[in-house]
Structures are given as structure tokens and as C-alpha cells.
Amino acid sequence: MGKKHISLFMLLMSLMWHSPSWADTSKVDDLAACAGVVIGNGAVDFFMGDEAAFDSAADIGYTAYLSEVFSGQYSQSDLQIADQILGSNLDKVISAYNSETFDSDLYEEVVWCYRMLASQLMDGAQTIIDNQAQWANVKQTSINTIKRILRAG
């Protein structure tokens, strides 16, 4: 998957949010990074013929990430950067798989990211409950876009 495809994906995602910000962005950036790793790992499952595993990974990644996006006061430019982080880490995992460099360090990162996202899912449960209808279309559109890209490549 080339950077052109990831950039298009990030542009689509970043156009969805508009909020002023003076907030610390480290949490949303870290969640974006881990969402990208987990979704990237799901893409590996997709390549291996397990689309349901990809769907689950993408659902976990986006739900955790969006729970912070919807609870924080982040500017559109902050969210564009976070989306780029997500896309970059998704691409990193796919590239490691494609180049046969997916090693134990990357595996440990995937495990760590699942733990981080699980913690966010628990911490952001009320935000998820309150906002899931708002972001359901954004999340499903993003998941379908990634699957289309994965099928094409």
C-alpha cells in the first residue's frame, strides 16, 4: 500500500472533525499510533484470508481512537496529524509483513497497543456509548476504504 493511498485515507478522516484546541495532544497521538498498529496487524490477517479478524481489529482501533477524539478538545490540525500517525503506523505494519521483517519487537508492540486500546475502551466507555451513533458511519466508511485498498494491492 503506497503513501498516496494512506494520504487519501487520512484526508478523508481529517475532514470529519472540526473543534478548537489548546489541549495536550500526546494522548490522542498515542492512541492514533496504537490504532494504526492494531489496524495494520488486522490488515495482515486480512491478507491471510481472515477478514473477520481485520474487522474486529479495525473496530477496536477506531472505537478507542474515536472515544478520545470525541472527548477531547482537539483542533482540526491536531486531528490531521493524529490521523497521519495512525496511517503511518498502519503502513509500517503492512510494510513489515510485506518485507518479511515482522519480528518479535513488532509483535510486542502489537500486544502493547491492544492493551493500551483496551484501557482506553474501558476509560472511554461513556463517551463510546454517547457518541457511537455519530461516528458509526465515519468508522464503517474508513474500514471499507481500507479493505478496498487492501484488496487492490
PDB file of C-alpha atoms in Angstrom:
ATOM      1  CA  MET A   1       0.000   0.000   0.000  1.00  0.00           C
ATOM      2  CA  GLY A   2       1.567   3.254  -1.094  1.00  0.00           C
ATOM      3  CA  LYS A   3       1.697   6.537   0.729  1.00  0.00           C
ATOM      4  CA  LYS A   4      -0.672   8.014  -1.854  1.00  0.00           C
ATOM      5  CA  HIS A   5      -3.407   5.643  -0.666  1.00  0.00           C
ATOM      6  CA  ILE A   6      -2.721   6.319   3.003  1.00  0.00           C
ATOM      7  CA  SER A   7      -2.731  10.082   2.364  1.00  0.00           C
ATOM      8  CA  LEU A   8      -6.155   9.851   0.734  1.00  0.00           C
ATOM      9  CA  PHE A   9      -7.417   7.866   3.728  1.00  0.00           C
ATOM     10  CA  MET A  10      -6.006  10.419   6.173  1.00  0.00           C
ATOM     11  CA  LEU A  11      -7.574  13.269   4.231  1.00  0.00           C
ATOM     12  CA  LEU A  12     -10.978  11.585   4.399  1.00  0.00           C
ATOM     13  CA  MET A  13     -10.648  11.056   8.132  1.00  0.00           C
ATOM     14  CA  SER A  14      -9.401  14.556   8.905  1.00  0.00           C
ATOM     15  CA  LEU A  15     -12.290  16.222   7.092  1.00  0.00           C
ATOM     16  CA  MET A  16     -14.714  14.737   9.602  1.00  0.00           C
ATOM     17  CA  TRP A  17     -13.703  16.780  12.652  1.00  0.00           C
ATOM     18  CA  HIS A  18     -13.885  20.445  13.491  1.00  0.00           C
ATOM     19  CA  SER A  19     -13.089  21.550  17.045  1.00  0.00           C
ATOM     20  CA  PRO A  20     -10.935  24.267  18.602  1.00  0.00           C
ATOM     21  CA  SER A  21      -7.974  23.158  20.667  1.00  0.00           C
ATOM     22  CA  TRP A  22      -5.371  24.089  23.155  1.00  0.00           C
ATOM     23  CA  ALA A  23      -5.282  20.570  24.552  1.00  0.00           C
ATOM     24  CA  ASP A  24      -2.291  18.339  25.135  1.00  0.00           C
ATOM     25  CA  THR A  25      -2.165  16.066  22.104  1.00  0.00           C
ATOM     26  CA  SER A  26       0.028  13.291  23.483  1.00  0.00           C
ATOM     27  CA  LYS A  27      -2.924  11.045  24.397  1.00  0.00           C
ATOM     28  CA  VAL A  28      -4.677  11.312  21.034  1.00  0.00           C
ATOM     29  CA  ASP A  29      -1.338  10.861  19.239  1.00  0.00           C
ATOM     30  CA  ASP A  30      -0.516   7.739  21.276  1.00  0.00           C
ATOM     31  CA  LEU A  31      -3.970   6.288  20.665  1.00  0.00           C
ATOM     32  CA  ALA A  32      -3.690   7.048  16.949  1.00  0.00           C
ATOM     33  CA  ALA A  33      -0.305   5.307  16.861  1.00  0.00           C
ATOM     34  CA  CYS A  34      -1.672   2.208  18.558  1.00  0.00           C
ATOM     35  CA  ALA A  35      -4.856   2.200  16.491  1.00  0.00           C
ATOM     36  CA  GLY A  36      -2.656   2.206  13.393  1.00  0.00           C
ATOM     37  CA  VAL A  37      -0.564  -0.696  14.701  1.00  0.00           C
ATOM     38  CA  VAL A  38      -3.652  -2.750  15.588  1.00  0.00           C
ATOM     39  CA  ILE A  39      -5.437  -1.998  12.311  1.00  0.00           C
ATOM     40  CA  GLY A  40      -2.204  -2.782  10.452  1.00  0.00           C
ATOM     41  CA  ASN A  41      -1.982  -6.095  12.260  1.00  0.00           C
ATOM     42  CA  GLY A  42      -5.594  -6.714  11.261  1.00  0.00           C
ATOM     43  CA  ALA A  43      -4.601  -5.980   7.666  1.00  0.00           C
ATOM     44  CA  VAL A  44      -2.059  -8.794   7.918  1.00  0.00           C
ATOM     45  CA  ASP A  45      -4.912 -11.075   8.989  1.00  0.00           C
ATOM     46  CA  PHE A  46      -6.903  -9.781   6.011  1.00  0.00           C
ATOM     47  CA  PHE A  47      -4.043 -10.683   3.649  1.00  0.00           C
ATOM     48  CA  MET A  48      -4.027 -14.152   5.188  1.00  0.00           C
ATOM     49  CA  GLY A  49      -7.731 -14.569   4.386  1.00  0.00           C
ATOM     50  CA  ASP A  50      -9.291 -13.636   7.746  1.00  0.00           C
ATOM     51  CA  GLU A  51     -11.494 -10.631   7.001  1.00  0.00           C
ATOM     52  CA  ALA A  52     -13.415 -11.045  10.285  1.00  0.00           C
ATOM     53  CA  ALA A  53     -10.175 -10.614  12.260  1.00  0.00           C
ATOM     54  CA  PHE A  54      -9.468  -7.428  10.313  1.00  0.00           C
ATOM     55  CA  ASP A  55     -12.975  -6.136  11.029  1.00  0.00           C
ATOM     56  CA  SER A  56     -12.517  -6.779  14.755  1.00  0.00           C
ATOM     57  CA  ALA A  57      -9.093  -5.129  14.857  1.00  0.00           C
ATOM     58  CA  ALA A  58     -10.357  -2.096  12.944  1.00  0.00           C
ATOM     59  CA  ASP A  59     -13.405  -1.815  15.195  1.00  0.00           C
ATOM     60  CA  ILE A  60     -11.234  -1.920  18.326  1.00  0.00           C
ATOM     61  CA  GLY A  61      -8.699   0.537  16.925  1.00  0.00           C
ATOM     62  CA  TYR A  62     -11.189   3.089  15.644  1.00  0.00           C
ATOM     63  CA  THR A  63     -13.510   2.875  18.645  1.00  0.00           C
ATOM     64  CA  ALA A  64     -10.680   3.511  21.104  1.00  0.00           C
ATOM     65  CA  TYR A  65      -9.241   6.308  18.974  1.00  0.00           C
ATOM     66  CA  LEU A  66     -12.577   7.996  18.338  1.00  0.00           C
ATOM     67  CA  SER A  67     -13.516   7.820  22.014  1.00  0.00           C
ATOM     68  CA  GLU A  68     -10.609  10.178  22.675  1.00  0.00           C
ATOM     69  CA  VAL A  69     -11.284  12.326  19.618  1.00  0.00           C
ATOM     70  CA  PHE A  70     -14.871  12.883  20.773  1.00  0.00           C
ATOM     71  CA  SER A  71     -13.936  13.523  24.413  1.00  0.00           C
ATOM     72  CA  GLY A  72     -11.010  15.876  23.785  1.00  0.00           C
ATOM     73  CA  GLN A  73     -10.802  19.436  22.602  1.00  0.00           C
ATOM     74  CA  TYR A  74      -8.514  18.960  19.625  1.00  0.00           C
ATOM     75  CA  SER A  75      -8.137  21.281  16.670  1.00  0.00           C
ATOM     76  CA  GLN A  76      -8.618  20.038  13.149  1.00  0.00           C
ATOM     77  CA  SER A  77      -4.873  20.358  12.552  1.00  0.00           C
ATOM     78  CA  ASP A  78      -4.147  18.264  15.683  1.00  0.00           C
ATOM     79  CA  LEU A  79      -6.518  15.585  14.408  1.00  0.00           C
ATOM     80  CA  GLN A  80      -4.974  15.680  10.942  1.00  0.00           C
ATOM     81  CA  ILE A  81      -1.594  14.958  12.499  1.00  0.00           C
ATOM     82  CA  ALA A  82      -3.073  12.186  14.645  1.00  0.00           C
ATOM     83  CA  ASP A  83      -4.672  10.691  11.512  1.00  0.00           C
ATOM     84  CA  GLN A  84      -1.265  10.807   9.800  1.00  0.00           C
ATOM     85  CA  ILE A  85       0.240   8.974  12.771  1.00  0.00           C
ATOM     86  CA  LEU A  86      -2.478   6.325  12.527  1.00  0.00           C
ATOM     87  CA  GLY A  87      -1.898   5.904   8.792  1.00  0.00           C
ATOM     88  CA  SER A  88       1.858   5.819   9.172  1.00  0.00           C
ATOM     89  CA  ASN A  89       1.731   3.042  11.753  1.00  0.00           C
ATOM     90  CA  LEU A  90      -0.798   1.084   9.712  1.00  0.00           C
ATOM     91  CA  ASP A  91       1.605   1.335   6.771  1.00  0.00           C
ATOM     92  CA  LYS A  92       4.566   0.376   8.994  1.00  0.00           C
ATOM     93  CA  VAL A  93       2.959  -2.936   9.987  1.00  0.00           C
ATOM     94  CA  ILE A  94       1.866  -3.754   6.429  1.00  0.00           C
ATOM     95  CA  SER A  95       5.348  -2.926   5.142  1.00  0.00           C
ATOM     96  CA  ALA A  96       6.931  -5.174   7.780  1.00  0.00           C
ATOM     97  CA  TYR A  97       4.636  -8.016   6.708  1.00  0.00           C
ATOM     98  CA  ASN A  98       5.306  -7.444   3.005  1.00  0.00           C
ATOM     99  CA  SER A  99       9.072  -7.284   3.501  1.00  0.00           C
ATOM    100  CA  GLU A 100       9.092 -10.252   5.898  1.00  0.00           C
ATOM    101  CA  THR A 101      10.545  -8.091   8.684  1.00  0.00           C
ATOM    102  CA  PHE A 102       7.588  -8.519  11.061  1.00  0.00           C
ATOM    103  CA  ASP A 103       9.673  -9.524  14.067  1.00  0.00           C
ATOM    104  CA  SER A 104       9.202 -10.156  17.779  1.00  0.00           C
ATOM    105  CA  ASP A 105       9.677  -6.450  18.578  1.00  0.00           C
ATOM    106  CA  LEU A 106       6.795  -5.511  16.306  1.00  0.00           C
ATOM    107  CA  TYR A 107       4.720  -8.351  17.752  1.00  0.00           C
ATOM    108  CA  GLU A 108       5.362  -6.960  21.251  1.00  0.00           C
ATOM    109  CA  GLU A 109       4.287  -3.530  20.024  1.00  0.00           C
ATOM    110  CA  VAL A 110       1.048  -5.016  18.698  1.00  0.00           C
ATOM    111  CA  VAL A 111       0.360  -6.688  22.055  1.00  0.00           C
ATOM    112  CA  TRP A 112       1.190  -3.497  23.962  1.00  0.00           C
ATOM    113  CA  CYS A 113      -1.103  -1.493  21.682  1.00  0.00           C
ATOM    114  CA  TYR A 114      -4.006  -3.901  22.198  1.00  0.00           C
ATOM    115  CA  ARG A 115      -3.550  -3.374  25.943  1.00  0.00           C
ATOM    116  CA  MET A 116      -3.449   0.402  25.574  1.00  0.00           C
ATOM    117  CA  LEU A 117      -6.571   0.404  23.409  1.00  0.00           C
ATOM    118  CA  ALA A 118      -8.377  -1.925  25.843  1.00  0.00           C
ATOM    119  CA  SER A 119      -7.642   0.516  28.641  1.00  0.00           C
ATOM    120  CA  GLN A 120      -8.982   3.393  26.543  1.00  0.00           C
ATOM    121  CA  LEU A 121     -12.123   1.402  25.715  1.00  0.00           C
ATOM    122  CA  MET A 122     -12.768   0.961  29.428  1.00  0.00           C
ATOM    123  CA  ASP A 123     -11.910   4.580  30.311  1.00  0.00           C
ATOM    124  CA  GLY A 124     -13.929   5.965  27.403  1.00  0.00           C
ATOM    125  CA  ALA A 125     -16.942   3.686  27.793  1.00  0.00           C
ATOM    126  CA  GLN A 126     -19.410   6.507  28.426  1.00  0.00           C
ATOM    127  CA  THR A 127     -18.095   8.547  25.502  1.00  0.00           C
ATOM    128  CA  ILE A 128     -18.410   5.459  23.311  1.00  0.00           C
ATOM    129  CA  ILE A 129     -21.995   4.878  24.445  1.00  0.00           C
ATOM    130  CA  ASP A 130     -22.903   8.537  23.971  1.00  0.00           C
ATOM    131  CA  ASN A 131     -21.278   9.014  20.557  1.00  0.00           C
ATOM    132  CA  GLN A 132     -21.165   5.689  18.752  1.00  0.00           C
ATOM    133  CA  ALA A 133     -24.146   6.544  16.554  1.00  0.00           C
ATOM    134  CA  GLN A 134     -22.424   9.788  15.471  1.00  0.00           C
ATOM    135  CA  TRP A 135     -19.233   8.108  14.367  1.00  0.00           C
ATOM    136  CA  ALA A 136     -20.614   4.765  13.129  1.00  0.00           C
ATOM    137  CA  ASN A 137     -20.701   5.953   9.522  1.00  0.00           C
ATOM    138  CA  VAL A 138     -17.221   7.511   9.702  1.00  0.00           C
ATOM    139  CA  LYS A 139     -15.808   4.322  11.205  1.00  0.00           C
ATOM    140  CA  GLN A 140     -17.509   1.994   8.712  1.00  0.00           C
ATOM    141  CA  THR A 141     -16.523   4.187   5.763  1.00  0.00           C
ATOM    142  CA  SER A 142     -12.899   4.144   6.933  1.00  0.00           C
ATOM    143  CA  ILE A 143     -12.920   0.370   7.416  1.00  0.00           C
ATOM    144  CA  ASN A 144     -14.458  -0.168   3.970  1.00  0.00           C
ATOM    145  CA  THR A 145     -11.930   2.222   2.394  1.00  0.00           C
ATOM    146  CA  ILE A 146      -9.001   0.346   3.932  1.00  0.00           C
ATOM    147  CA  LYS A 147     -10.436  -3.001   2.778  1.00  0.00           C
ATOM    148  CA  ARG A 148     -10.816  -1.653  -0.747  1.00  0.00           C
ATOM    149  CA  ILE A 149      -7.183  -0.503  -0.711  1.00  0.00           C
ATOM    150  CA  LEU A 150      -6.029  -3.861   0.680  1.00  0.00           C
ATOM    151  CA  ARG A 151      -7.953  -5.755  -1.981  1.00  0.00           C
ATOM    152  CA  ALA A 152      -6.444  -3.602  -4.738  1.00  0.00           C
ATOM    153  CA  GLY A 153      -2.864  -4.108  -3.590  1.00  0.00           C
TER     154      GLY A 153
END
